[in-house]
Amino acid sequence: MPYVLDQARSQILDLLHAATGGRDFDIKEAPAKLDADLSVPLFAWAKQRRENPVKLAGELAEKLDLGGTLFSAVSVTGGFLNFKLDADRFRSHLFADFDREGADYGGSQAGAGKTIVIDYSSPNIAKPFSVGHLRSTVIGQAICNLFRFRGYRVIGDNHIGDWGTQFGKLMYAYDSWADPEAVAADPIRQLLALYVRFHEEAEKDPALEEAARGWFQRLESGDAAALELWQSFRDLSWKDFERVYRLLGVEFDEVLGESFYNDRLESVVEEAFASGLARWSEIEARVGSVAAGSGEGSSGESGTPVAMEKVAIIPLEEHGIETPLLIQKSDGTSLYATRDLATLVYRRQRWHPAQILYVVGGEQQLYFKQLFKAAQLMGNDAKCVHVWFGLIRLPGGKMSTRKGRVIFLEEVLDEAVSRARAVLADRDLEEAEKEAIARIVGIGAVKYADLSQTRTKDVLFDWDKMLNLQGDSAPYLQYAAVRVRSIVRRAEAKTVAAKIDPGLLGEEAELSLLRSLAGFPQVVESACASYQPHLVATYLVTLARDFSAFYSQVPVLKADSLVLAATRLALCRMTAQVLERGLALLGIETPERM
Ligand code: ARG
């Protein structure tokens, strides 16, 4: 049985199909000022038939037989047909939806049998977990949750950057200058310092670049000492990342990382040559311009010219992309793209995904265009999407890993939690509980600040806005959920045995709340289809506002009859459930109390 609004939409399509023979209609929510629920603009259809849309709408309205549908009336404004839901049928269908789906209300089995791989978070080892990787983590997690809720098999894969020329640099630096004890004590900062020092010294002495390449070559060819050093960098970094993931409450299905594909790189390059796609070419090698990502470029090095270099490329000019994709260096070492091509082959073979999403910053747009095109030429048929996002800016300037000028993510998260703690200071709660709430609220606020905006926009961190209990913020929604739940808890005892009659819910505030609740499944669907978690965030704010209006205008426990009280209480319960589910889809917890 479809959700009430899905049913309503398909009935409209059936009605219009019966009347016109066509199915090409767009269904929108009716504007608030109209006494209607769904609207169908007829302009495109009228144009196709060379008819006047207003006249066409009038004629159609006459012809439609609403008998047996969820609608009680159809009206015409301009070139629009407006459908009004019959309140009784709408209410009982919606209540039946909740009964049937229970806690899964809003989800579906639309994705059953389909697999989607979501590549997200993907920080680079031996570097701090950046605020950009925070965005990838938070957005990626929400998208994983959303697709799972729609019945997909989701493989969340953390493609950590643990391979590449930057490790050659780091090994060189470690070998030449490191104090192993200091590194063990504070690995990420020390490794970062070594990496920065490498760049400073390499500017004076280009021979260092050569030496670093040597180290990376050793690594790729399986040299034991190089591998051991690399493994220790990886272990130290992973410990650090795990702390962040624990704080954020994020888990992955796979953490394969770039190094995992090491023994699959050669065959990718061979295949690219064998199929005639690749060729050798001379390019001017620049540090950092060779490839995006993995610290080979995303770390923001300015690009110091070194020399002309022979590299294997896949030219893409014929396909409208001017820059070729670089897949191998003259010394036989791999690049970010080589590893990504191998990853793609592996994912297809292992999971047969219908889609692969790459949740990675907007600065890699060109790179993913190149990658997807090259992969397609090599026979990839999985739908690949670069789900990109803008930058995060903190008050006081843009962040950058360049030259070691980084803001450590943990500092940002700690700040969020301590600000939440301050907000809670005068609450009458046990210290331990306060601490737990501060974490949930602080982390929730950071996640929400990110997820509530259109993905592609930059995010400006505004602490006051983020923790504002009234505004468009996580604490506002968390507080709303906690409040509704406590209303339910207090009232439940008094209305246990009473029956429910959805037909009694006729107040405007009740109907608005019902309509909001009915909209949830569609919001989840659109958020998946467009990979935009912010649609859920925006929806939740509306739902919370509708609930506030309802609760301030309509008595629940003091309702005229026990049945009415129980029915309104059911409405509260539905609201609490959807608020919590919506927040959970965004990866945001709801505390017990606040
Ligand atoms: N580690 C990369 C970076 O920080 C992101 C990797 C994204 N995923 C991928 N398959 N390329 O820029």
Coordinates of C-alpha atoms and ligand atoms in Angstrom, one line a residue:
M1 CA 0.0 0.0 0.0
P2 CA 1.6 3.3 -1.0
Y3 CA 1.7 6.3 1.3
V4 CA -1.2 8.6 1.2
L5 CA 0.4 11.3 -0.9
D6 CA 2.0 8.8 -3.3
Q7 CA -1.4 7.3 -3.8
A8 CA -2.9 10.8 -4.3
R9 CA -0.3 11.6 -7.0
S10 CA -0.8 8.4 -8.8
Q11 CA -4.6 8.9 -8.8
I12 CA -4.1 12.3 -10.3
L13 CA -2.0 10.8 -13.1
D14 CA -4.6 8.1 -13.7
L15 CA -7.4 10.7 -13.8
L16 CA -5.5 12.9 -16.3
H17 CA -4.5 9.9 -18.3
A18 CA -8.1 8.8 -18.6
A19 CA -9.1 12.3 -19.7
T20 CA -6.3 13.1 -22.1
G21 CA -4.5 9.9 -23.0
G22 CA -1.2 11.5 -21.8
R23 CA 0.9 10.9 -18.7
D24 CA 3.4 13.8 -18.9
F25 CA 2.2 15.8 -16.0
D26 CA 4.1 17.5 -13.2
I27 CA 2.4 17.5 -9.8
K28 CA 3.3 20.2 -7.3
E29 CA 2.2 21.1 -3.8
A30 CA -0.6 23.6 -4.1
P31 CA 0.2 27.2 -3.0
A32 CA -0.8 27.8 0.6
K33 CA -3.3 30.5 -0.3
L34 CA -5.4 28.0 -2.3
D35 CA -7.9 25.7 -0.7
A36 CA -6.3 22.7 -2.3
D37 CA -3.4 20.3 -1.7
L38 CA -1.9 19.4 -5.1
S39 CA -1.6 21.4 -8.3
V40 CA -0.9 20.4 -11.8
P41 CA 0.4 23.1 -14.2
L42 CA -0.9 22.5 -17.7
F43 CA 1.3 24.9 -19.7
A44 CA 3.6 22.3 -21.2
W45 CA 0.8 20.0 -22.1
A46 CA -1.2 22.8 -23.6
K47 CA 1.7 24.0 -25.6
Q48 CA 2.2 20.6 -27.0
R49 CA -1.4 20.5 -28.1
R50 CA -1.4 24.2 -29.2
E51 CA -4.2 25.0 -26.9
N52 CA -4.9 27.6 -24.3
P53 CA -3.9 26.3 -20.9
V54 CA -6.7 28.1 -19.1
K55 CA -9.3 26.8 -21.4
L56 CA -7.8 23.3 -21.3
A57 CA -7.8 23.4 -17.5
G58 CA -11.4 24.3 -17.4
E59 CA -12.4 21.6 -19.8
L60 CA -10.4 19.0 -18.0
A61 CA -11.9 19.9 -14.6
E62 CA -15.3 19.2 -16.0
K63 CA -14.3 15.8 -17.3
L64 CA -12.6 14.4 -14.2
D65 CA -14.6 11.9 -12.1
L66 CA -13.3 12.0 -8.6
G67 CA -15.4 9.1 -7.4
G68 CA -13.3 6.5 -5.6
T69 CA -10.3 8.8 -5.2
L70 CA -8.8 10.5 -2.3
F71 CA -10.1 13.9 -3.6
S72 CA -13.2 15.8 -2.8
A73 CA -12.8 18.7 -5.3
V74 CA -10.9 19.9 -8.3
S75 CA -10.7 23.6 -9.1
V76 CA -9.0 25.8 -11.7
T77 CA -6.7 28.8 -11.3
G78 CA -5.1 30.1 -14.5
G79 CA -3.5 27.2 -16.2
F80 CA -3.5 25.0 -13.1
L81 CA -5.7 22.2 -12.0
N82 CA -6.0 22.1 -8.2
F83 CA -6.9 19.0 -6.3
K84 CA -8.3 19.1 -2.8
L85 CA -8.0 16.0 -0.6
D86 CA -11.1 14.7 1.1
A87 CA -10.2 15.3 4.8
D88 CA -11.7 12.0 6.0
R89 CA -10.1 9.8 3.5
F90 CA -6.8 11.6 3.9
R91 CA -6.8 11.3 7.7
S92 CA -7.7 7.6 7.8
H93 CA -5.2 6.7 5.1
L94 CA -2.4 8.6 6.9
F95 CA -3.2 6.9 10.2
A96 CA -3.2 3.6 8.4
D97 CA 0.2 4.4 6.9
F98 CA 1.6 5.0 10.4
D99 CA 0.0 1.8 11.7
R100 CA 1.3 -0.3 8.9
E101 CA 4.9 1.1 8.8
G102 CA 5.4 1.6 12.5
A103 CA 8.9 3.0 13.3
D104 CA 9.7 2.7 9.6
Y105 CA 7.2 5.3 8.5
G106 CA 8.8 7.4 5.8
G107 CA 11.0 4.7 4.5
S108 CA 10.3 2.3 1.7
Q109 CA 11.6 -0.7 -0.2
A110 CA 12.1 1.2 -3.4
G111 CA 15.8 0.3 -3.4
A112 CA 15.3 -3.4 -2.6
G113 CA 17.7 -5.5 -4.6
K114 CA 19.9 -2.4 -5.5
T115 CA 23.3 -1.7 -4.2
I116 CA 24.9 1.8 -3.8
V117 CA 28.5 2.4 -2.9
I118 CA 29.1 5.6 -1.0
D119 CA 32.7 6.8 -0.9
Y120 CA 32.9 9.3 1.9
S121 CA 35.0 10.9 4.7
S122 CA 38.3 9.7 3.1
P123 CA 40.9 11.7 5.1
N124 CA 44.6 11.5 4.3
I125 CA 46.8 9.7 6.7
A126 CA 49.7 11.6 8.3
K127 CA 47.6 14.7 8.0
P128 CA 45.1 16.1 10.3
F129 CA 41.5 15.3 9.8
S130 CA 40.4 18.5 8.1
V131 CA 37.2 20.4 8.3
G132 CA 36.6 19.5 4.7
H133 CA 36.7 15.9 5.5
L134 CA 34.2 16.6 8.3
R135 CA 31.8 17.8 5.6
S136 CA 32.3 14.7 3.6
T137 CA 31.8 12.5 6.7
V138 CA 28.6 14.3 7.8
I139 CA 27.0 14.5 4.4
G140 CA 28.1 11.0 3.5
Q141 CA 26.7 9.5 6.6
A142 CA 23.4 11.2 6.1
I143 CA 23.2 10.0 2.5
C144 CA 24.0 6.4 3.6
N145 CA 21.2 6.6 6.2
L146 CA 18.8 8.0 3.6
F147 CA 19.4 5.3 1.0
R148 CA 19.3 2.5 3.7
F149 CA 15.9 3.9 4.8
R150 CA 14.8 3.5 1.1
G151 CA 15.7 -0.2 1.1
Y152 CA 19.0 0.0 -0.7
R153 CA 22.0 -2.1 0.2
V154 CA 24.5 0.6 1.1
I155 CA 28.2 0.1 1.2
G156 CA 29.8 3.0 3.0
D157 CA 33.5 3.0 2.0
N158 CA 36.0 5.3 3.7
H159 CA 38.6 5.6 0.8
I160 CA 41.4 6.9 3.1
G161 CA 44.3 8.6 1.3
D162 CA 47.0 6.2 2.5
W163 CA 49.1 5.9 -0.7
G164 CA 50.9 8.3 -3.0
T165 CA 53.9 10.4 -3.5
Q166 CA 53.3 12.4 -0.4
F167 CA 54.4 9.3 1.6
G168 CA 57.7 9.4 -0.2
K169 CA 58.1 12.9 1.1
L170 CA 57.1 12.0 4.5
M171 CA 59.4 9.0 4.7
Y172 CA 62.3 11.1 3.5
A173 CA 61.5 13.8 6.1
Y174 CA 61.1 11.2 8.8
D175 CA 64.3 9.5 7.9
S176 CA 66.2 12.7 7.8
W177 CA 64.8 14.8 10.7
A178 CA 62.4 13.0 12.9
D179 CA 62.6 12.5 16.6
P180 CA 60.7 9.1 16.8
E181 CA 59.7 9.7 20.4
A182 CA 58.1 13.1 19.7
V183 CA 56.3 11.5 16.8
A184 CA 54.9 8.7 18.9
A185 CA 53.7 11.2 21.5
D186 CA 51.9 13.6 19.1
P187 CA 51.8 11.8 15.8
I188 CA 49.6 14.0 13.6
R189 CA 51.1 17.3 14.5
Q190 CA 54.6 16.0 14.3
L191 CA 54.1 14.3 11.0
L192 CA 52.4 17.4 9.7
A193 CA 55.4 19.4 10.8
L194 CA 57.7 17.0 9.0
Y195 CA 55.7 17.3 5.9
V196 CA 55.7 21.1 6.1
R197 CA 59.5 21.1 6.7
F198 CA 59.9 18.9 3.6
H199 CA 58.3 21.5 1.4
E200 CA 60.3 24.3 2.9
E201 CA 63.6 22.5 2.3
A202 CA 62.6 21.2 -1.1
E203 CA 62.1 24.8 -2.2
K204 CA 65.7 25.4 -1.5
D205 CA 66.9 22.1 -2.8
P206 CA 64.9 20.4 -5.5
A207 CA 67.0 17.3 -5.2
L208 CA 64.7 16.4 -2.2
E209 CA 61.8 15.8 -4.6
E210 CA 63.9 13.3 -6.4
A211 CA 64.8 11.5 -3.1
A212 CA 61.1 11.5 -2.1
R213 CA 60.1 9.9 -5.3
G214 CA 62.7 7.2 -4.6
W215 CA 61.1 6.5 -1.3
F216 CA 57.7 6.2 -2.9
Q217 CA 59.0 3.9 -5.5
R218 CA 60.5 1.7 -2.9
L219 CA 57.1 1.7 -1.2
E220 CA 55.2 0.7 -4.3
S221 CA 57.7 -2.0 -5.1
G222 CA 57.2 -3.5 -1.7
D223 CA 60.4 -2.6 0.0
A224 CA 60.2 -3.9 3.6
A225 CA 61.7 -0.9 5.4
A226 CA 59.5 1.5 3.5
L227 CA 56.4 -0.5 4.1
E228 CA 57.1 -0.7 7.8
L229 CA 57.5 3.0 8.1
W230 CA 54.4 3.6 6.1
Q231 CA 52.5 1.1 8.2
S232 CA 53.4 3.0 11.4
F233 CA 52.2 6.3 9.8
R234 CA 49.0 4.6 8.9
D235 CA 48.4 3.1 12.4
L236 CA 49.2 6.3 14.2
S237 CA 46.8 8.3 12.0
W238 CA 44.1 5.7 12.1
K239 CA 44.1 5.9 15.9
D240 CA 43.6 9.6 15.6
F241 CA 40.8 9.3 13.1
E242 CA 39.0 6.8 15.2
R243 CA 38.8 9.3 18.0
V244 CA 37.0 11.7 15.7
Y245 CA 34.7 9.0 14.3
R246 CA 33.8 8.0 17.8
L247 CA 33.0 11.5 18.7
L248 CA 30.8 11.9 15.6
G249 CA 29.2 8.5 16.0
V250 CA 30.2 7.4 12.5
E251 CA 30.9 3.9 11.3
F252 CA 31.9 2.5 7.9
D253 CA 31.1 -0.7 6.2
E254 CA 34.6 -0.7 4.6
V255 CA 37.8 1.2 5.1
L256 CA 39.8 -0.1 2.2
G257 CA 41.8 3.0 1.5
E258 CA 44.0 3.7 -1.6
S259 CA 46.7 1.3 -0.5
F260 CA 44.4 -1.6 -0.8
Y261 CA 44.5 -1.4 -4.6
N262 CA 48.2 -1.5 -4.8
D263 CA 48.4 -4.8 -6.6
R264 CA 45.6 -3.9 -9.0
L265 CA 47.2 -0.8 -10.5
E266 CA 49.4 -2.4 -13.1
S267 CA 46.5 -4.2 -14.8
V268 CA 44.5 -0.9 -14.9
V269 CA 47.4 0.8 -16.7
E270 CA 47.9 -2.1 -19.0
E271 CA 44.3 -2.3 -19.9
A272 CA 44.2 1.5 -20.7
F273 CA 47.1 1.0 -23.1
A274 CA 45.8 -2.3 -24.5
S275 CA 42.5 -0.7 -25.4
G276 CA 44.3 2.2 -27.1
L277 CA 43.0 4.8 -24.6
A278 CA 46.3 5.7 -23.0
R279 CA 49.6 7.1 -24.4
W280 CA 52.8 8.6 -23.1
S281 CA 53.2 12.3 -23.0
E282 CA 55.6 15.0 -21.9
I283 CA 54.2 17.4 -19.3
E284 CA 55.7 20.0 -17.1
A285 CA 55.6 18.3 -13.7
R286 CA 54.5 20.5 -10.8
V287 CA 54.3 19.5 -7.3
G288 CA 50.6 19.4 -6.5
S289 CA 49.3 19.9 -10.0
V290 CA 49.7 16.3 -11.0
A291 CA 46.6 15.1 -9.5
A292 CA 43.9 16.1 -7.1
G293 CA 43.3 14.5 -3.8
S294 CA 45.2 12.4 -1.5
G295 CA 47.5 15.2 -0.6
E296 CA 48.9 15.1 -4.1
G297 CA 47.0 18.2 -4.8
S298 CA 44.2 18.7 -2.4
S299 CA 46.7 19.7 0.3
G300 CA 46.9 23.0 -1.5
E301 CA 50.6 23.1 -2.5
S302 CA 51.1 26.0 -4.8
G303 CA 52.8 24.0 -7.5
T304 CA 56.6 24.5 -7.8
P305 CA 57.7 23.7 -11.3
V306 CA 60.3 20.9 -11.4
A307 CA 61.0 19.6 -14.8
M308 CA 59.5 18.1 -17.9
E309 CA 58.3 14.7 -17.2
K310 CA 57.0 11.7 -19.2
V311 CA 53.7 10.4 -18.0
A312 CA 51.0 8.0 -19.1
I313 CA 47.8 9.8 -19.9
I314 CA 44.3 9.1 -21.1
P315 CA 43.5 12.0 -23.4
L316 CA 39.9 13.2 -23.1
E317 CA 39.9 16.2 -25.5
E318 CA 37.6 14.3 -27.9
H319 CA 35.1 14.0 -25.1
G320 CA 35.1 17.7 -24.3
I321 CA 37.6 17.6 -21.4
E322 CA 40.8 19.4 -22.2
T323 CA 43.0 18.1 -19.4
P324 CA 44.0 14.5 -19.8
L325 CA 43.8 12.1 -16.9
L326 CA 47.3 11.1 -15.7
I327 CA 47.6 7.4 -14.8
Q328 CA 51.3 6.7 -14.4
K329 CA 54.6 8.4 -14.0
S330 CA 57.8 7.6 -15.9
D331 CA 59.2 5.8 -12.9
G332 CA 56.2 3.5 -13.0
T333 CA 54.6 4.9 -9.9
S334 CA 50.9 5.4 -9.7
L335 CA 48.7 8.4 -9.2
Y336 CA 45.5 9.2 -7.4
A337 CA 43.6 8.5 -10.6
T338 CA 45.2 5.1 -11.1
R339 CA 44.1 4.1 -7.7
D340 CA 40.6 5.5 -8.3
L341 CA 40.3 3.6 -11.6
A342 CA 41.4 0.4 -9.9
T343 CA 38.9 1.1 -7.0
L344 CA 36.1 1.4 -9.5
V345 CA 36.8 -1.9 -11.1
Y346 CA 37.0 -3.5 -7.8
R347 CA 33.8 -2.1 -6.5
R348 CA 31.9 -3.2 -9.6
Q349 CA 33.3 -6.7 -9.4
R350 CA 32.6 -7.1 -5.7
W351 CA 29.3 -5.3 -5.3
H352 CA 27.7 -4.8 -8.7
P353 CA 26.4 -1.4 -7.6
A354 CA 23.7 0.5 -9.5
Q355 CA 25.4 3.7 -8.3
I356 CA 28.6 4.9 -6.8
L357 CA 28.6 8.2 -5.0
Y358 CA 31.8 10.2 -4.3
V359 CA 31.2 12.6 -1.5
V360 CA 34.2 14.9 -2.1
G361 CA 34.7 18.7 -2.1
G362 CA 33.9 20.9 -5.1
E363 CA 37.6 21.5 -5.8
Q364 CA 37.8 18.0 -7.3
Q365 CA 35.0 18.6 -9.9
L366 CA 37.3 18.5 -12.9
Y367 CA 39.1 15.5 -11.6
F368 CA 35.9 13.5 -11.2
K369 CA 34.7 14.5 -14.6
Q370 CA 37.9 13.1 -16.0
L371 CA 37.8 10.0 -13.9
F372 CA 34.2 9.1 -14.8
K373 CA 34.8 9.7 -18.5
A374 CA 38.0 7.6 -18.5
A375 CA 36.2 4.9 -16.6
Q376 CA 33.3 4.9 -19.0
L377 CA 35.7 4.6 -21.9
M378 CA 37.1 1.6 -20.1
G379 CA 33.7 -0.1 -19.9
N380 CA 32.2 1.2 -16.6
D381 CA 28.5 1.1 -16.6
A382 CA 27.7 1.9 -13.0
K383 CA 26.2 5.4 -12.5
C384 CA 28.9 7.5 -10.9
V385 CA 28.1 10.8 -9.2
H386 CA 30.4 13.3 -7.7
V387 CA 28.3 14.5 -4.7
W388 CA 30.3 17.7 -4.1
F389 CA 30.1 20.3 -1.5
G390 CA 31.5 23.8 -0.7
L391 CA 34.0 24.9 1.9
I392 CA 33.6 25.4 5.6
R393 CA 34.6 28.7 6.9
L394 CA 35.1 29.5 10.5
P395 CA 34.6 33.0 11.8
G396 CA 38.0 34.6 11.4
G397 CA 39.0 33.2 8.1
K398 CA 39.1 30.3 5.7
M399 CA 40.8 27.1 6.7
S400 CA 43.6 25.7 4.9
T401 CA 46.1 22.9 5.4
R402 CA 48.6 24.9 3.4
K403 CA 51.9 25.4 5.1
G404 CA 50.6 23.8 8.2
R405 CA 48.1 26.5 8.9
V406 CA 45.4 24.1 9.9
I407 CA 42.6 24.1 12.3
F408 CA 42.3 20.8 14.0
L409 CA 38.9 19.3 13.7
E410 CA 38.9 18.1 17.2
E411 CA 39.3 21.6 18.5
V412 CA 36.2 22.6 16.6
L413 CA 34.2 19.7 18.0
D414 CA 35.5 20.4 21.5
E415 CA 34.5 24.0 21.1
A416 CA 31.0 22.9 20.1
V417 CA 30.6 20.6 23.1
S418 CA 31.9 23.2 25.5
R419 CA 29.5 25.9 24.1
A420 CA 26.6 23.4 24.5
R421 CA 27.8 22.8 28.0
A422 CA 27.6 26.5 28.7
V423 CA 24.1 26.7 27.4
L424 CA 23.1 23.8 29.7
A425 CA 24.9 25.2 32.7
D426 CA 21.8 26.3 34.7
R427 CA 19.7 23.2 33.9
D428 CA 18.8 21.2 36.9
L429 CA 20.4 17.9 35.8
E430 CA 23.1 15.5 37.1
E431 CA 26.6 16.4 35.9
A432 CA 27.1 13.1 34.0
E433 CA 23.8 13.6 32.2
K434 CA 24.6 17.2 31.4
E435 CA 27.9 16.0 29.9
A436 CA 26.2 13.4 27.8
I437 CA 23.6 16.0 26.6
A438 CA 26.4 18.5 25.9
R439 CA 28.0 16.0 23.5
I440 CA 24.8 15.1 21.7
V441 CA 23.8 18.8 21.4
G442 CA 27.2 20.1 20.5
I443 CA 28.0 17.5 17.9
G444 CA 24.4 17.6 16.6
A445 CA 24.8 21.4 16.1
V446 CA 28.0 21.0 14.1
K447 CA 26.4 18.3 11.9
Y448 CA 23.2 20.3 11.4
A449 CA 25.0 23.5 10.5
D450 CA 26.5 21.6 7.7
L451 CA 23.4 19.5 6.7
S452 CA 20.9 22.3 6.8
Q453 CA 22.4 24.2 3.8
T454 CA 22.4 23.4 0.2
R455 CA 25.3 21.1 -0.2
T456 CA 27.1 23.1 -2.8
K457 CA 27.1 26.3 -0.7
D458 CA 30.0 27.2 1.6
V459 CA 29.2 26.8 5.3
L460 CA 29.9 29.6 7.6
F461 CA 30.3 28.5 11.2
D462 CA 28.3 30.8 13.4
W463 CA 28.4 29.4 16.9
D464 CA 25.5 31.5 18.2
K465 CA 23.3 30.5 15.4
M466 CA 24.3 26.9 15.6
L467 CA 23.3 26.6 19.3
N468 CA 20.3 28.8 19.2
L469 CA 17.4 27.0 20.8
Q470 CA 14.8 29.0 18.8
G471 CA 16.3 29.0 15.4
D472 CA 17.0 26.7 12.5
S473 CA 19.4 24.6 14.5
A474 CA 19.9 21.1 15.9
P475 CA 19.2 22.0 19.5
Y476 CA 15.9 23.5 18.4
L477 CA 14.9 20.3 16.7
Q478 CA 16.3 18.1 19.5
Y479 CA 14.4 20.2 22.0
A480 CA 11.2 19.9 20.1
A481 CA 11.6 16.1 19.9
V482 CA 12.3 15.9 23.6
R483 CA 9.4 18.1 24.4
V484 CA 6.9 16.2 22.3
R485 CA 8.1 12.9 23.8
S486 CA 7.6 14.2 27.3
I487 CA 4.1 15.4 26.5
V488 CA 3.4 11.9 25.2
R489 CA 4.9 10.3 28.3
R490 CA 3.0 12.4 30.7
A491 CA -0.3 12.0 28.9
E492 CA -0.2 8.3 28.0
A493 CA -1.1 7.1 31.5
K494 CA -4.4 9.0 31.3
T495 CA -5.6 7.9 27.9
V496 CA -4.5 4.3 27.7
A497 CA -7.7 2.6 26.9
A498 CA -9.3 5.3 24.8
K499 CA -10.0 4.6 21.1
I500 CA -8.7 6.8 18.4
D501 CA -10.9 8.6 15.8
P502 CA -8.9 10.5 13.2
G503 CA -12.1 12.0 11.9
L504 CA -12.1 14.3 14.9
L505 CA -9.1 16.1 13.8
G506 CA -10.6 19.1 12.0
E507 CA -8.9 22.2 13.4
E508 CA -6.7 24.0 10.9
A509 CA -3.6 23.5 13.1
E510 CA -4.3 19.8 13.2
L511 CA -4.7 19.6 9.5
S512 CA -1.5 21.4 8.9
L513 CA 0.4 19.1 11.2
L514 CA -1.2 16.1 9.5
R515 CA -0.2 17.4 6.1
S516 CA 3.4 17.9 7.3
L517 CA 3.5 14.4 8.6
A518 CA 2.2 13.1 5.3
G519 CA 5.0 14.8 3.5
F520 CA 7.8 13.0 5.1
P521 CA 8.1 10.0 2.7
Q522 CA 8.3 12.3 -0.3
V523 CA 11.0 14.4 1.4
V524 CA 13.1 11.3 2.1
E525 CA 12.6 10.3 -1.6
S526 CA 13.6 13.6 -3.0
A527 CA 16.6 13.9 -0.6
C528 CA 17.8 10.6 -2.0
A529 CA 17.1 11.4 -5.6
S530 CA 19.0 14.7 -5.4
Y531 CA 21.6 13.6 -2.7
Q532 CA 20.5 16.6 -0.7
P533 CA 20.1 15.9 3.1
H534 CA 19.2 19.5 3.6
L535 CA 15.7 18.8 2.3
V536 CA 15.2 16.7 5.4
A537 CA 16.6 19.4 7.7
T538 CA 14.3 22.0 6.2
Y539 CA 11.3 19.7 6.5
L540 CA 12.0 19.0 10.2
V541 CA 12.0 22.7 11.0
T542 CA 8.6 23.1 9.4
L543 CA 7.3 20.0 11.2
A544 CA 8.5 21.3 14.5
R545 CA 6.9 24.7 13.8
D546 CA 3.6 23.1 12.8
F547 CA 3.7 21.1 16.0
S548 CA 4.3 24.2 18.1
A549 CA 1.4 25.9 16.5
F550 CA -0.8 22.8 17.1
Y551 CA 0.2 22.5 20.7
S552 CA -0.3 26.1 21.6
Q553 CA -3.7 26.3 19.9
V554 CA -5.3 22.9 20.6
P555 CA -5.6 21.3 24.0
V556 CA -4.4 17.7 24.1
L557 CA -5.1 16.3 27.6
K558 CA -7.8 18.8 28.3
A559 CA -9.6 18.0 25.1
D560 CA -13.4 17.7 25.2
S561 CA -13.5 13.9 25.2
L562 CA -11.2 11.1 26.0
V563 CA -11.3 9.9 22.4
L564 CA -10.3 13.3 21.2
A565 CA -7.5 13.5 23.7
A566 CA -6.2 10.0 22.7
T567 CA -6.4 11.0 19.0
R568 CA -4.5 14.2 19.5
L569 CA -2.0 12.3 21.6
A570 CA -1.5 9.9 18.7
L571 CA -0.7 13.0 16.6
C572 CA 1.9 13.9 19.2
R573 CA 3.4 10.4 19.0
M574 CA 3.6 10.5 15.3
T575 CA 5.3 13.9 15.4
A576 CA 7.9 12.7 18.0
Q577 CA 8.6 9.6 15.9
V578 CA 9.1 11.6 12.7
L579 CA 11.3 14.2 14.4
E580 CA 13.5 11.6 15.9
R581 CA 13.7 9.6 12.7
G582 CA 14.5 12.6 10.6
L583 CA 17.3 13.7 13.0
A584 CA 18.6 10.1 13.0
L585 CA 18.7 10.1 9.2
L586 CA 20.9 13.2 9.5
G587 CA 23.1 11.3 11.9
I588 CA 21.9 13.5 14.8
E589 CA 21.0 11.9 18.1
T590 CA 18.1 13.0 20.3
P591 CA 18.8 13.1 24.1
E592 CA 16.5 11.7 26.6
R593 CA 16.1 15.0 28.3
M594 CA 17.3 18.5 27.6
Ligands
ARG1 N1 41.6 11.6 0.2 C1 41.0 12.4 -0.8 C2 41.2 13.9 -0.4 O1 41.3 14.2 0.7 C3 39.6 12.2 -1.0 C4 39.3 10.8 -1.6 C5 37.9 10.8 -2.2 N2 37.6 9.6 -2.8 C6 38.0 9.1 -4.0 N3 37.6 7.9 -4.4 N4 38.8 9.8 -4.8 O2 41.2 14.7 -1.3

